[in-house]
PDB file of N, CA and C in Angstrom:
ATOM      1  N   ASN A   1     122.124 104.253 106.791  1.00  0.00           N
ATOM      2  CA  ASN A   1     121.290 105.608 106.816  1.00  0.00           C
ATOM      3  C   ASN A   1     119.779 105.439 106.365  1.00  0.00           C
ATOM      4  N   ALA A   2     118.736 105.683 107.217  1.00  0.00           N
ATOM      5  CA  ALA A   2     117.360 105.183 106.899  1.00  0.00           C
ATOM      6  C   ALA A   2     116.843 105.741 105.574  1.00  0.00           C
ATOM      7  N   ALA A   3     117.107 106.731 105.044  1.00  0.00           N
ATOM      8  CA  ALA A   3     116.635 107.479 103.673  1.00  0.00           C
ATOM      9  C   ALA A   3     117.150 106.553 102.630  1.00  0.00           C
ATOM     10  N   LYS A   4     118.341 105.872 102.695  1.00  0.00           N
ATOM     11  CA  LYS A   4     119.152 105.122 101.472  1.00  0.00           C
ATOM     12  C   LYS A   4     118.229 103.573 101.948  1.00  0.00           C
ATOM     13  N   LEU A   5     118.132 103.338 102.846  1.00  0.00           N
ATOM     14  CA  LEU A   5     117.469 102.097 103.233  1.00  0.00           C
ATOM     15  C   LEU A   5     115.979 101.765 102.594  1.00  0.00           C
ATOM     16  N   ALA A   6     115.281 102.979 102.979  1.00  0.00           N
ATOM     17  CA  ALA A   6     113.782 103.166 102.266  1.00  0.00           C
ATOM     18  C   ALA A   6     113.922 103.389 100.884  1.00  0.00           C
ATOM     19  N   ALA A   7     115.144 104.122 100.015  1.00  0.00           N
ATOM     20  CA  ALA A   7     114.917 104.045  98.954  1.00  0.00           C
ATOM     21  C   ALA A   7     115.693 102.759  98.251  1.00  0.00           C
ATOM     22  N   ASP A   8     116.165 102.048  98.888  1.00  0.00           N
ATOM     23  CA  ASP A   8     116.662 100.791  98.461  1.00  0.00           C
ATOM     24  C   ASP A   8     115.574  99.857  98.145  1.00  0.00           C
ATOM     25  N   ALA A   9     114.765  99.976  99.604  1.00  0.00           N
ATOM     26  CA  ALA A   9     113.393  98.926  99.674  1.00  0.00           C
ATOM     27  C   ALA A   9     112.835  99.322  98.526  1.00  0.00           C
ATOM     28  N   GLY A  10     112.257 100.716  97.959  1.00  0.00           N
ATOM     29  CA  GLY A  10     111.553 100.832  97.010  1.00  0.00           C
ATOM     30  C   GLY A  10     111.966 100.748  95.766  1.00  0.00           C
ATOM     31  N   ILE A  11     113.018 100.622  95.444  1.00  0.00           N
ATOM     32  CA  ILE A  11     113.752 100.027  94.202  1.00  0.00           C
ATOM     33  C   ILE A  11     113.577  98.476  94.042  1.00  0.00           C
ATOM     34  N   GLN A  12     113.689  97.895  95.498  1.00  0.00           N
ATOM     35  CA  GLN A  12     113.540  96.532  95.062  1.00  0.00           C
ATOM     36  C   GLN A  12     111.855  96.150  94.821  1.00  0.00           C
ATOM     37  N   VAL A  13     111.115  97.107  95.480  1.00  0.00           N
ATOM     38  CA  VAL A  13     109.736  96.750  94.853  1.00  0.00           C
ATOM     39  C   VAL A  13     109.460  97.055  93.577  1.00  0.00           C
ATOM     40  N   LEU A  14     110.122  98.107  92.709  1.00  0.00           N
ATOM     41  CA  LEU A  14     109.987  98.307  91.273  1.00  0.00           C
ATOM     42  C   LEU A  14     110.616  97.078  90.207  1.00  0.00           C
ATOM     43  N   ASN A  15     111.650  96.368  91.221  1.00  0.00           N
ATOM     44  CA  ASN A  15     112.392  95.167  90.755  1.00  0.00           C
ATOM     45  C   ASN A  15     111.757  94.172  90.712  1.00  0.00           C
ATOM     46  N   GLY A  16     110.358  94.056  91.268  1.00  0.00           N
ATOM     47  CA  GLY A  16     109.382  92.795  91.498  1.00  0.00           C
ATOM     48  C   GLY A  16     109.390  92.226  92.934  1.00  0.00           C
ATOM     49  N   LYS A  17     110.114  92.817  93.754  1.00  0.00           N
ATOM     50  CA  LYS A  17     109.930  92.059  95.094  1.00  0.00           C
ATOM     51  C   LYS A  17     108.557  92.382  95.811  1.00  0.00           C
ATOM     52  N   LYS A  18     108.030  91.219  96.284  1.00  0.00           N
ATOM     53  CA  LYS A  18     106.874  91.554  97.090  1.00  0.00           C
ATOM     54  C   LYS A  18     107.077  91.244  98.485  1.00  0.00           C
ATOM     55  N   ASN A  19     106.456  92.411  99.169  1.00  0.00           N
ATOM     56  CA  ASN A  19     107.166  92.298 100.374  1.00  0.00           C
ATOM     57  C   ASN A  19     106.083  93.479 101.365  1.00  0.00           C
ATOM     58  N   SER A  20     106.140  93.704 102.724  1.00  0.00           N
ATOM     59  CA  SER A  20     105.320  94.946 103.181  1.00  0.00           C
ATOM     60  C   SER A  20     105.691  96.183 103.037  1.00  0.00           C
ATOM     61  N   THR A  21     107.049  96.492 102.389  1.00  0.00           N
ATOM     62  CA  THR A  21     107.163  97.650 101.693  1.00  0.00           C
ATOM     63  C   THR A  21     106.473  98.056 100.391  1.00  0.00           C
ATOM     64  N   ARG A  22     106.173  96.906  99.711  1.00  0.00           N
ATOM     65  CA  ARG A  22     105.355  96.959  98.537  1.00  0.00           C
ATOM     66  C   ARG A  22     104.211  97.229  98.643  1.00  0.00           C
ATOM     67  N   ASP A  23     103.401  96.543  99.883  1.00  0.00           N
ATOM     68  CA  ASP A  23     102.050  96.635 100.094  1.00  0.00           C
ATOM     69  C   ASP A  23     101.863  98.239 100.552  1.00  0.00           C
ATOM     70  N   ALA A  24     102.764  98.788 101.539  1.00  0.00           N
ATOM     71  CA  ALA A  24     102.875 100.115 101.699  1.00  0.00           C
ATOM     72  C   ALA A  24     102.834 100.991 100.831  1.00  0.00           C
ATOM     73  N   ILE A  25     103.572 100.969  99.645  1.00  0.00           N
ATOM     74  CA  ILE A  25     103.632 101.799  98.633  1.00  0.00           C
ATOM     75  C   ILE A  25     102.122 101.635  97.763  1.00  0.00           C
ATOM     76  N   ILE A  26     101.767 100.677  97.621  1.00  0.00           N
ATOM     77  CA  ILE A  26     100.767 100.213  96.928  1.00  0.00           C
ATOM     78  C   ILE A  26      99.461 101.014  97.815  1.00  0.00           C
ATOM     79  N   TYR A  27      99.579 100.897  99.048  1.00  0.00           N
ATOM     80  CA  TYR A  27      98.567 101.211  99.893  1.00  0.00           C
ATOM     81  C   TYR A  27      98.630 103.243  99.790  1.00  0.00           C
ATOM     82  N   GLY A  28      99.790 103.589  99.861  1.00  0.00           N
ATOM     83  CA  GLY A  28      99.962 105.035  99.976  1.00  0.00           C
ATOM     84  C   GLY A  28      99.456 105.633  98.703  1.00  0.00           C
ATOM     85  N   ALA A  29     100.063 105.008  97.860  1.00  0.00           N
ATOM     86  CA  ALA A  29      99.712 105.625  96.271  1.00  0.00           C
ATOM     87  C   ALA A  29      98.115 105.633  95.839  1.00  0.00           C
ATOM     88  N   ALA A  30      97.467 104.355  96.423  1.00  0.00           N
ATOM     89  CA  ALA A  30      96.051 104.406  96.117  1.00  0.00           C
ATOM     90  C   ALA A  30      95.290 105.304  96.785  1.00  0.00           C
ATOM     91  N   LEU A  31      95.846 105.692  98.282  1.00  0.00           N
ATOM     92  CA  LEU A  31      95.131 106.424  99.108  1.00  0.00           C
ATOM     93  C   LEU A  31      95.103 107.772  98.345  1.00  0.00           C
ATOM     94  N   ILE A  32      96.431 108.090  97.793  1.00  0.00           N
ATOM     95  CA  ILE A  32      96.443 109.735  97.040  1.00  0.00           C
ATOM     96  C   ILE A  32      95.683 109.661  95.813  1.00  0.00           C
ATOM     97  N   LEU A  33      95.506 108.542  95.068  1.00  0.00           N
ATOM     98  CA  LEU A  33      94.861 108.728  93.888  1.00  0.00           C
ATOM     99  C   LEU A  33      93.329 108.830  94.205  1.00  0.00           C
ATOM    100  N   TRP A  34      92.845 108.041  95.277  1.00  0.00           N
ATOM    101  CA  TRP A  34      91.636 107.970  95.529  1.00  0.00           C
ATOM    102  C   TRP A  34      91.441 109.476  96.277  1.00  0.00           C
ATOM    103  N   GLN A  35      92.064 110.217  96.988  1.00  0.00           N
ATOM    104  CA  GLN A  35      91.930 111.459  97.698  1.00  0.00           C
ATOM    105  C   GLN A  35      91.855 112.393  96.371  1.00  0.00           C
ATOM    106  N   GLN A  36      92.567 112.475  95.290  1.00  0.00           N
ATOM    107  CA  GLN A  36      92.532 113.154  94.015  1.00  0.00           C
ATOM    108  C   GLN A  36      91.324 113.055  93.462  1.00  0.00           C
ATOM    109  N   LYS A  37      90.450 111.837  93.788  1.00  0.00           N
ATOM    110  CA  LYS A  37      89.390 111.902  92.829  1.00  0.00           C
ATOM    111  C   LYS A  37      89.542 111.012  91.502  1.00  0.00           C
ATOM    112  N   ARG A  38      90.836 110.560  91.655  1.00  0.00           N
ATOM    113  CA  ARG A  38      91.333 109.768  89.878  1.00  0.00           C
ATOM    114  C   ARG A  38      90.459 108.357  90.023  1.00  0.00           C
ATOM    115  N   TYR A  39      90.040 107.774  91.138  1.00  0.00           N
ATOM    116  CA  TYR A  39      89.380 106.688  91.417  1.00  0.00           C
ATOM    117  C   TYR A  39      88.248 106.561  92.150  1.00  0.00           C
ATOM    118  N   PRO A  40      86.999 105.879  92.023  1.00  0.00           N
ATOM    119  CA  PRO A  40      85.984 105.926  92.785  1.00  0.00           C
ATOM    120  C   PRO A  40      86.295 105.363  94.435  1.00  0.00           C
ATOM    121  N   ASP A  41      87.137 104.421  94.628  1.00  0.00           N
ATOM    122  CA  ASP A  41      87.564 103.932  95.688  1.00  0.00           C
ATOM    123  C   ASP A  41      88.823 103.369  95.548  1.00  0.00           C
ATOM    124  N   VAL A  42      89.427 103.245  97.211  1.00  0.00           N
ATOM    125  CA  VAL A  42      90.579 102.641  97.360  1.00  0.00           C
ATOM    126  C   VAL A  42      91.227 101.300  96.623  1.00  0.00           C
ATOM    127  N   GLN A  43      90.091 100.367  96.537  1.00  0.00           N
ATOM    128  CA  GLN A  43      90.370  99.386  96.121  1.00  0.00           C
ATOM    129  C   GLN A  43      90.600  99.438  94.442  1.00  0.00           C
ATOM    130  N   SER A  44      89.731 100.051  93.943  1.00  0.00           N
ATOM    131  CA  SER A  44      90.157 100.376  92.297  1.00  0.00           C
ATOM    132  C   SER A  44      91.255 100.879  92.025  1.00  0.00           C
ATOM    133  N   ALA A  45      91.875 101.962  92.882  1.00  0.00           N
ATOM    134  CA  ALA A  45      92.971 102.588  92.874  1.00  0.00           C
ATOM    135  C   ALA A  45      94.342 101.817  93.151  1.00  0.00           C
ATOM    136  N   SER A  46      94.177 100.657  94.094  1.00  0.00           N
ATOM    137  CA  SER A  46      94.909  99.913  94.690  1.00  0.00           C
ATOM    138  C   SER A  46      95.441  99.136  93.204  1.00  0.00           C
ATOM    139  N   GLN A  47      94.177  98.528  92.888  1.00  0.00           N
ATOM    140  CA  GLN A  47      94.581  97.597  91.569  1.00  0.00           C
ATOM    141  C   GLN A  47      95.112  98.350  90.390  1.00  0.00           C
ATOM    142  N   ALA A  48      94.969  99.530  90.283  1.00  0.00           N
ATOM    143  CA  ALA A  48      95.989 100.338  89.194  1.00  0.00           C
ATOM    144  C   ALA A  48      97.159 100.455  89.621  1.00  0.00           C
ATOM    145  N   VAL A  49      97.342 100.667  90.742  1.00  0.00           N
ATOM    146  CA  VAL A  49      98.797 100.568  91.288  1.00  0.00           C
ATOM    147  C   VAL A  49      99.459  99.638  90.931  1.00  0.00           C
ATOM    148  N   THR A  50      98.881  98.514  91.597  1.00  0.00           N
ATOM    149  CA  THR A  50      99.664  97.029  91.222  1.00  0.00           C
ATOM    150  C   THR A  50      99.719  97.040  89.876  1.00  0.00           C
ATOM    151  N   LYS A  51      98.915  97.106  89.121  1.00  0.00           N
ATOM    152  CA  LYS A  51      99.180  96.891  87.606  1.00  0.00           C
ATOM    153  C   LYS A  51     100.429  97.933  86.890  1.00  0.00           C
ATOM    154  N   THR A  52     100.172  98.862  87.566  1.00  0.00           N
ATOM    155  CA  THR A  52     101.490  99.711  87.093  1.00  0.00           C
ATOM    156  C   THR A  52     102.800  99.244  87.562  1.00  0.00           C
ATOM    157  N   ILE A  53     102.740  98.767  88.785  1.00  0.00           N
ATOM    158  CA  ILE A  53     104.073  98.338  89.383  1.00  0.00           C
ATOM    159  C   ILE A  53     104.305  97.162  88.412  1.00  0.00           C
ATOM    160  N   ASP A  54     103.500  96.115  88.290  1.00  0.00           N
ATOM    161  CA  ASP A  54     103.758  94.628  88.083  1.00  0.00           C
ATOM    162  C   ASP A  54     104.040  94.774  86.287  1.00  0.00           C
ATOM    163  N   SER A  55     103.624  95.713  85.523  1.00  0.00           N
ATOM    164  CA  SER A  55     103.510  96.021  84.377  1.00  0.00           C
ATOM    165  C   SER A  55     105.025  96.292  83.946  1.00  0.00           C
ATOM    166  N   GLY A  56     105.992  97.014  84.886  1.00  0.00           N
ATOM    167  CA  GLY A  56     107.018  97.598  84.854  1.00  0.00           C
ATOM    168  C   GLY A  56     107.308  99.005  84.412  1.00  0.00           C
ATOM    169  N   LEU A  57     105.723  99.621  84.309  1.00  0.00           N
ATOM    170  CA  LEU A  57     105.543 100.778  83.891  1.00  0.00           C
ATOM    171  C   LEU A  57     106.052 101.973  84.864  1.00  0.00           C
ATOM    172  N   ALA A  58     105.936 101.662  86.142  1.00  0.00           N
ATOM    173  CA  ALA A  58     106.379 102.427  87.469  1.00  0.00           C
ATOM    174  C   ALA A  58     108.022 102.323  87.263  1.00  0.00           C
ATOM    175  N   LYS A  59     108.593 101.650  87.097  1.00  0.00           N
ATOM    176  CA  LYS A  59     110.486 101.190  87.041  1.00  0.00           C
ATOM    177  C   LYS A  59     110.432 101.865  85.704  1.00  0.00           C
ATOM    178  N   ALA A  60     110.155 101.812  84.683  1.00  0.00           N
ATOM    179  CA  ALA A  60     110.436 102.658  83.605  1.00  0.00           C
ATOM    180  C   ALA A  60     110.235 104.279  83.619  1.00  0.00           C
ATOM    181  N   HIS A  61     109.406 104.597  84.054  1.00  0.00           N
ATOM    182  CA  HIS A  61     108.868 105.856  84.565  1.00  0.00           C
ATOM    183  C   HIS A  61     110.174 106.312  85.447  1.00  0.00           C
ATOM    184  N   PHE A  62     110.265 105.693  86.615  1.00  0.00           N
ATOM    185  CA  PHE A  62     111.435 106.162  87.218  1.00  0.00           C
ATOM    186  C   PHE A  62     112.642 105.968  86.721  1.00  0.00           C
ATOM    187  N   GLU A  63     113.131 104.953  86.041  1.00  0.00           N
ATOM    188  CA  GLU A  63     114.723 105.362  85.085  1.00  0.00           C
ATOM    189  C   GLU A  63     114.480 106.545  84.567  1.00  0.00           C
ATOM    190  N   LYS A  64     113.423 106.699  83.621  1.00  0.00           N
ATOM    191  CA  LYS A  64     113.476 107.744  82.562  1.00  0.00           C
ATOM    192  C   LYS A  64     114.020 109.149  83.295  1.00  0.00           C
ATOM    193  N   ALA A  65     112.858 109.687  84.495  1.00  0.00           N
ATOM    194  CA  ALA A  65     113.092 110.345  85.432  1.00  0.00           C
ATOM    195  C   ALA A  65     114.297 110.749  85.822  1.00  0.00           C
ATOM    196  N   GLN A  66     115.197 109.434  86.028  1.00  0.00           N
ATOM    197  CA  GLN A  66     116.648 109.622  86.676  1.00  0.00           C
ATOM    198  C   GLN A  66     117.670 110.502  85.508  1.00  0.00           C
ATOM    199  N   GLN A  67     117.262 110.253  84.231  1.00  0.00           N
ATOM    200  CA  GLN A  67     118.353 110.500  83.326  1.00  0.00           C
ATOM    201  C   GLN A  67     118.358 111.997  83.329  1.00  0.00           C
ATOM    202  N   PRO A  68     119.396 112.608  82.846  1.00  0.00           N
ATOM    203  CA  PRO A  68     119.585 113.869  82.715  1.00  0.00           C
ATOM    204  C   PRO A  68     118.665 114.434  81.541  1.00  0.00           C
ATOM    205  N   SER A  69     118.079 115.634  81.878  1.00  0.00           N
ATOM    206  CA  SER A  69     117.405 116.182  80.645  1.00  0.00           C
ATOM    207  C   SER A  69     118.049 117.149  79.753  1.00  0.00           C
TER     208      SER A  69
END
């Protein structure tokens, strides 16, 4: 199932895997943040997204969201 494969690939990125999926996630998130005027350019947005993934903050946020409220 394509959705499951995509979700699994995203989880692998949160777990530290560096591949083209990671690049696509970073680029997509950076474009959104830049378009929302949260960063002055795509490069600085990309650096922020990369830092958030590499620090484990993105994974922690994802895991917290998975817990029942």
